[in-house]
CSV table of C-alpha atoms in Angstrom, one decimal:
chain,number,residue,atom,x,y,z
Q,1,MET,CA,46.1,22.1,-90.2
Q,2,SER,CA,43.3,20.1,-91.8
Q,3,GLU,CA,41.3,21.2,-94.8
Q,4,PRO,CA,38.1,23.1,-94.1
Q,5,THR,CA,34.9,21.0,-94.5
Q,6,ILE,CA,32.3,21.9,-97.2
Q,7,GLY,CA,28.6,21.7,-96.9
Q,8,LEU,CA,26.4,21.9,-100.0
Q,9,ALA,CA,22.8,23.2,-100.1
Q,10,LEU,CA,20.9,22.4,-103.3
Q,11,GLY,CA,17.7,24.5,-103.8
Q,12,GLY,CA,14.4,23.7,-105.3
Q,13,GLY,CA,13.3,24.9,-108.8
Q,14,GLY,CA,12.1,22.0,-110.8
Q,15,ALA,CA,13.9,21.6,-114.1
Q,16,ARG,CA,16.0,24.6,-113.3
Q,17,GLY,CA,17.7,22.3,-110.8
Q,18,LEU,CA,19.5,20.5,-113.6
Q,19,ALA,CA,22.0,23.3,-113.1
Q,20,HIS,CA,23.0,21.6,-109.9
Q,21,ILE,CA,24.8,19.0,-112.0
Q,22,HIS,CA,27.5,21.7,-113.0
Q,23,VAL,CA,28.1,22.4,-109.3
Q,24,ILE,CA,28.7,18.7,-108.5
Q,25,GLU,CA,31.0,18.4,-111.5
Q,26,ALA,CA,32.9,21.4,-110.3
Q,27,LEU,CA,33.4,19.8,-106.9
Q,28,ASP,CA,34.5,16.6,-108.5
Q,29,GLU,CA,37.1,18.5,-110.5
Q,30,LEU,CA,38.3,20.2,-107.4
Q,31,GLY,CA,38.6,16.9,-105.6
Q,32,ILE,CA,36.0,17.9,-103.0
Q,33,ARG,CA,33.4,15.7,-101.4
Q,34,PRO,CA,31.0,17.6,-99.1
Q,35,LYS,CA,30.8,16.6,-95.5
Q,36,ALA,CA,27.1,17.3,-95.5
Q,37,ILE,CA,24.3,18.0,-98.1
Q,38,SER,CA,20.9,19.6,-97.6
Q,39,GLY,CA,18.3,19.7,-100.4
Q,40,THR,CA,14.8,20.8,-101.2
Q,41,SER,CA,12.7,19.3,-104.0
Q,42,VAL,CA,14.9,18.8,-107.1
Q,43,GLY,CA,17.8,19.7,-104.9
Q,44,ALA,CA,17.0,16.7,-102.7
Q,45,LEU,CA,16.6,14.5,-105.7
Q,46,ILE,CA,20.0,15.4,-107.2
Q,47,GLY,CA,21.6,15.6,-103.7
Q,48,SER,CA,20.6,12.0,-103.0
Q,49,GLY,CA,22.6,10.9,-106.0
Q,50,MET,CA,25.8,12.6,-104.7
Q,51,ALA,CA,25.2,11.4,-101.2
Q,52,SER,CA,25.0,7.9,-102.6
Q,53,GLY,CA,28.3,8.1,-104.3
Q,54,MET,CA,27.4,9.3,-107.8
Q,55,THR,CA,29.6,11.8,-109.5
Q,56,GLY,CA,28.4,14.8,-111.5
Q,57,ALA,CA,29.2,13.0,-114.7
Q,58,ASP,CA,27.1,10.0,-113.5
Q,59,ILE,CA,24.1,12.2,-112.8
Q,60,ARG,CA,24.4,14.1,-116.1
Q,61,GLU,CA,24.5,10.8,-118.0
Q,62,TYR,CA,21.5,9.5,-116.1
Q,63,VAL,CA,19.4,12.6,-116.7
Q,64,LEU,CA,20.2,12.9,-120.4
Q,65,GLY,CA,19.7,9.2,-120.9
Q,66,ILE,CA,16.1,9.6,-119.8
Q,67,PHE,CA,15.1,13.1,-121.0
Q,68,ASP,CA,16.8,13.0,-124.4
Q,69,ASN,CA,14.8,9.9,-125.1
Q,70,PRO,CA,11.0,10.4,-125.3
Q,71,THR,CA,10.4,6.6,-125.5
Q,72,GLU,CA,12.3,6.2,-122.2
Q,73,VAL,CA,10.3,8.9,-120.6
Q,74,ALA,CA,7.0,7.3,-121.7
Q,75,SER,CA,8.2,3.9,-120.4
Q,76,ARG,CA,8.9,5.4,-117.0
Q,77,PHE,CA,5.5,7.2,-116.9
Q,78,TRP,CA,3.9,3.8,-117.7
Q,79,LYS,CA,5.5,2.5,-114.5
Q,80,MET,CA,3.6,5.2,-112.6
Q,81,ARG,CA,0.2,3.8,-113.7
Q,82,PRO,CA,-2.3,2.6,-111.0
Q,83,GLY,CA,-1.4,-0.8,-109.6
Q,84,SER,CA,-4.9,-2.2,-109.7
Q,85,ILE,CA,-8.4,-1.8,-111.2
Q,86,SER,CA,-9.7,-0.6,-107.8
Q,87,GLU,CA,-7.2,2.3,-107.9
Q,88,VAL,CA,-8.5,3.3,-111.3
Q,89,TRP,CA,-12.2,3.3,-110.1
Q,90,ASN,CA,-11.7,4.5,-106.6
Q,91,GLY,CA,-8.8,6.9,-107.1
Q,92,PRO,CA,-8.7,10.5,-108.3
Q,93,ARG,CA,-10.7,11.3,-111.5
Q,94,THR,CA,-8.0,13.6,-112.8
Q,95,LEU,CA,-4.2,13.7,-112.9
Q,96,ILE,CA,-4.0,17.4,-112.1
Q,97,GLY,CA,-2.5,17.6,-108.6
Q,98,ASN,CA,-3.0,13.9,-108.1
Q,99,ILE,CA,0.2,12.2,-109.3
Q,100,ASP,CA,1.7,9.9,-106.8
Q,101,SER,CA,5.2,11.2,-106.1
Q,102,LYS,CA,6.3,8.0,-104.3
Q,103,ARG,CA,5.4,6.1,-107.5
Q,104,ALA,CA,7.2,8.7,-109.5
Q,105,MET,CA,10.4,8.2,-107.5
Q,106,ARG,CA,10.3,4.5,-108.0
Q,107,ALA,CA,10.1,5.2,-111.8
Q,108,PHE,CA,12.7,7.9,-112.1
Q,109,LEU,CA,15.1,7.6,-109.1
Q,110,PRO,CA,18.5,6.2,-110.1
Q,111,GLU,CA,19.2,2.7,-108.9
Q,112,GLN,CA,22.4,3.9,-107.4
Q,113,VAL,CA,20.5,5.9,-104.8
Q,114,LYS,CA,20.6,4.0,-101.6
Q,115,ASP,CA,17.5,2.9,-99.8
Q,116,ASN,CA,18.1,4.3,-96.3
Q,117,PHE,CA,19.7,7.5,-94.9
Q,118,SER,CA,21.9,5.3,-92.7
Q,119,GLN,CA,23.5,3.8,-95.9
Q,120,LEU,CA,24.5,7.1,-97.5
Q,121,ASP,CA,28.1,8.1,-97.9
Q,122,ILE,CA,27.4,11.8,-96.9
Q,123,ASP,CA,25.3,13.3,-94.1
Q,124,PHE,CA,22.1,14.2,-96.0
Q,125,GLN,CA,19.0,16.2,-95.0
Q,126,VAL,CA,15.8,16.6,-97.0
Q,127,VAL,CA,13.3,19.4,-96.6
Q,128,ALA,CA,9.5,19.1,-97.0
Q,129,THR,CA,6.6,21.1,-95.7
Q,130,ASP,CA,3.9,19.9,-93.3
Q,131,PHE,CA,0.8,21.3,-94.9
Q,132,TYR,CA,-1.5,21.2,-91.9
Q,133,GLY,CA,1.3,21.8,-89.3
Q,134,GLN,CA,2.3,24.9,-91.3
Q,135,SER,CA,5.9,24.1,-90.7
Q,136,GLU,CA,9.1,22.9,-92.2
Q,137,VAL,CA,10.0,19.2,-91.9
Q,138,VAL,CA,13.7,18.1,-92.1
Q,139,ILE,CA,14.0,14.4,-92.8
Q,140,ASN,CA,17.4,12.6,-92.2
Q,141,GLU,CA,16.4,9.1,-91.4
Q,142,GLY,CA,14.4,6.2,-92.8
Q,143,ASN,CA,13.6,5.6,-96.5
Q,144,VAL,CA,15.4,8.0,-98.9
Q,145,SER,CA,13.0,7.6,-101.8
Q,146,ASP,CA,10.0,8.4,-99.6
Q,147,ALA,CA,11.7,11.5,-98.2
Q,148,ILE,CA,12.4,12.8,-101.7
Q,149,ALA,CA,8.8,12.0,-102.8
Q,150,ALA,CA,7.6,14.3,-100.0
Q,151,SER,CA,10.1,17.1,-100.8
Q,152,ILE,CA,9.2,17.2,-104.5
Q,153,ALA,CA,5.4,17.0,-103.9
Q,154,LEU,CA,4.7,20.3,-105.8
Q,155,PRO,CA,1.0,21.3,-105.3
Q,156,ALA,CA,-1.1,21.1,-108.5
Q,157,VAL,CA,1.2,18.4,-109.8
Q,158,PHE,CA,1.6,15.8,-107.0
Q,159,ARG,CA,-0.8,14.9,-104.2
Q,160,PRO,CA,0.5,15.3,-100.6
Q,161,VAL,CA,2.6,12.5,-99.2
Q,162,LYS,CA,1.6,10.9,-95.9
Q,163,TYR,CA,4.6,10.7,-93.7
Q,164,ASN,CA,4.5,9.9,-89.9
Q,165,GLY,CA,0.9,11.0,-89.8
Q,166,ALA,CA,1.5,14.3,-91.5
Q,167,ALA,CA,0.5,15.5,-95.0
Q,168,LEU,CA,3.7,16.7,-96.6
Q,169,VAL,CA,4.1,18.9,-99.7
Q,170,ASP,CA,7.1,20.4,-101.6
Q,171,GLY,CA,9.8,21.8,-99.3
Q,172,GLY,CA,10.1,24.9,-101.5
Q,173,VAL,CA,6.8,26.2,-100.0
Q,174,LEU,CA,8.7,27.2,-96.9
Q,175,ASN,CA,12.4,26.7,-97.6
Q,176,ALA,CA,13.6,26.7,-101.2
Q,177,LEU,CA,17.3,26.9,-100.2
Q,178,PRO,CA,18.1,25.2,-96.9
Q,179,PHE,CA,21.6,26.3,-96.3
Q,180,GLU,CA,21.1,27.2,-92.7
Q,181,LEU,CA,20.8,23.5,-91.9
Q,182,LEU,CA,24.6,23.2,-92.6
Q,183,PHE,CA,26.1,26.0,-90.4
Q,184,ASP,CA,26.7,23.8,-87.4
Q,185,LYS,CA,28.0,20.9,-89.5
Q,186,VAL,CA,30.8,22.3,-91.7
Q,187,ASP,CA,33.3,25.1,-92.1
Q,188,ILE,CA,32.2,26.5,-95.4
Q,189,VAL,CA,28.6,26.5,-96.7
Q,190,VAL,CA,27.9,26.5,-100.4
Q,191,ALA,CA,24.4,27.3,-101.5
Q,192,VAL,CA,23.0,26.9,-105.0
Q,193,ASP,CA,19.9,29.0,-105.8
Q,194,VAL,CA,17.9,27.8,-108.8
Q,195,VAL,CA,14.5,29.4,-108.1
Q,196,GLY,CA,15.1,31.9,-110.9
Q,197,GLY,CA,12.6,34.6,-111.9
Q,198,PRO,CA,9.9,35.4,-114.4
Q,199,MET,CA,11.0,36.6,-117.9
Q,200,PRO,CA,9.0,38.8,-120.2
Q,201,SER,CA,6.8,36.7,-122.6
Q,202,LYS,CA,6.0,37.4,-126.2
Q,203,GLY,CA,2.9,39.3,-125.1
Q,204,GLU,CA,2.8,42.5,-123.1
Q,205,ASP,CA,1.4,40.8,-120.0
Q,206,PRO,CA,2.1,37.4,-118.4
Q,207,SER,CA,-0.4,34.7,-119.0
Q,208,ARG,CA,-2.3,33.3,-116.1
Q,209,ILE,CA,0.0,30.3,-115.7
Q,210,GLU,CA,3.1,32.6,-116.1
Q,211,ALA,CA,1.7,34.9,-113.4
Q,212,VAL,CA,1.1,32.1,-110.9
Q,213,SER,CA,4.5,30.5,-111.5
Q,214,GLY,CA,6.3,33.8,-111.4
Q,215,ALA,CA,4.6,34.9,-108.2
Q,216,SER,CA,5.7,31.7,-106.6
Q,217,GLN,CA,9.3,32.4,-107.6
Q,218,LEU,CA,9.1,35.9,-106.3
Q,219,MET,CA,7.9,34.7,-102.9
Q,220,MET,CA,10.7,32.1,-102.7
Q,221,GLN,CA,13.2,34.7,-103.6
Q,222,ALA,CA,12.0,37.0,-100.9
Q,223,ALA,CA,12.3,34.3,-98.3
Q,224,THR,CA,15.8,33.5,-99.4
Q,225,ARG,CA,16.9,37.1,-99.3
Q,226,LEU,CA,15.6,37.5,-95.8
Q,227,LYS,CA,17.6,34.5,-94.6
Q,228,CYS,CA,20.7,35.9,-96.3
Q,229,GLU,CA,20.3,39.2,-94.5
Q,230,LEU,CA,20.3,37.3,-91.2
Q,231,ARG,CA,23.2,35.0,-92.1
Q,232,PRO,CA,24.3,34.4,-95.7
Q,233,PRO,CA,26.0,31.2,-96.9
Q,234,ASP,CA,29.8,31.5,-97.4
Q,235,VAL,CA,29.4,30.9,-101.1
Q,236,MET,CA,26.3,31.6,-103.1
Q,237,ILE,CA,25.9,30.2,-106.6
Q,238,VAL,CA,23.1,31.5,-108.8
Q,239,PRO,CA,23.0,29.7,-112.2
Q,240,PRO,CA,21.4,31.5,-115.1
Q,241,VAL,CA,18.0,29.8,-115.0
Q,242,ASN,CA,15.6,32.7,-115.6
Q,243,GLY,CA,13.1,31.8,-118.3
Q,244,ILE,CA,13.2,28.0,-117.6
Q,245,ALA,CA,9.8,26.6,-116.6
Q,246,VAL,CA,9.5,24.3,-113.6
Q,247,LEU,CA,8.5,21.3,-115.6
Q,248,ASP,CA,10.8,21.8,-118.6
Q,249,PHE,CA,12.7,18.5,-118.0
Q,250,MET,CA,12.3,17.5,-121.7
Q,251,ARG,CA,14.6,20.4,-122.4
Q,252,ALA,CA,17.3,18.8,-120.3
Q,253,SER,CA,20.1,19.1,-122.9
Q,254,SER,CA,19.4,22.8,-123.6
Q,255,ILE,CA,19.1,23.6,-119.9
Q,256,ILE,CA,22.4,22.0,-119.1
Q,257,GLU,CA,24.0,23.8,-122.0
Q,258,LYS,CA,22.4,27.2,-121.0
Q,259,THR,CA,23.8,26.9,-117.5
Q,260,ALA,CA,27.2,25.5,-118.4
Q,261,SER,CA,29.0,28.7,-117.1
Q,262,THR,CA,28.0,27.6,-113.6
Q,263,ARG,CA,30.8,25.0,-113.4
Q,264,GLU,CA,33.6,27.6,-113.7
Q,265,THR,CA,31.8,30.1,-111.5
Q,266,THR,CA,31.5,27.4,-108.8
Q,267,LYS,CA,35.2,26.4,-109.1
Q,268,GLN,CA,36.3,30.0,-108.8
Q,269,LYS,CA,34.1,30.9,-105.8
Q,270,ILE,CA,34.9,27.8,-103.8
Q,271,SER,CA,38.6,28.1,-104.5
Q,272,ALA,CA,38.5,31.7,-103.3
Q,273,ALA,CA,36.6,30.6,-100.1
Q,274,LEU,CA,39.1,27.9,-99.4
Q,275,GLU,CA,42.0,30.4,-99.9
Q,276,ALA,CA,40.4,32.9,-97.6
Q,277,PHE,CA,39.6,30.4,-94.8
């Protein structure tokens, strides 16, 4: 009898998604390569590395090599500058909500990530949201970098991405944890939820920014709970990411350290699922 196949769903959550690295390292240690991966936002970004053949250790080294070095971060942001004088004068007058996510991907995506979905080592699906179509968009063909750019296009940070005539924004708006895309592809579905939740601040009440961010987390949690009531994944991994802000990437080392227990939890849960299959 052949070994059961594994599918990996990596959820959105900004910097909280650095905890996905532990899950990939756990799979590496178990000698497991997923048959299929689905990802939203940062989950799509990290999933593209694994689908291109990168190990968890490779991804960890790449992330820390950038975000532990402010000079390197500044250099990559410089690469995101407007490409011409006309862009400066005719483009947006503010960066708020107007960063070009395609340019960001060209600056920050690892060179190991392959250009086209057809070149990937693992079946890979990326989730974005069609803003005007009010629907989820699953991308599994064409340019990988452009697909990820659409999936990470968090409103108020990035401007929408034009894709096949649609205006796409962050996939987490409608589907923060796309595990249901894997049910027909694999035997065992592993989902990694890094949405997290709001934590009490030093004051008695949340600030305006904390309230907006926390409300978004609560809505995404509610949508995921509903999906789990209908049909849960076989293995659910929930790293300890509460209290980590969505744009806390400059805290990469401390986030990876804080979520280190995720690796052993993942190994235990997947081993139990394989034994029970």
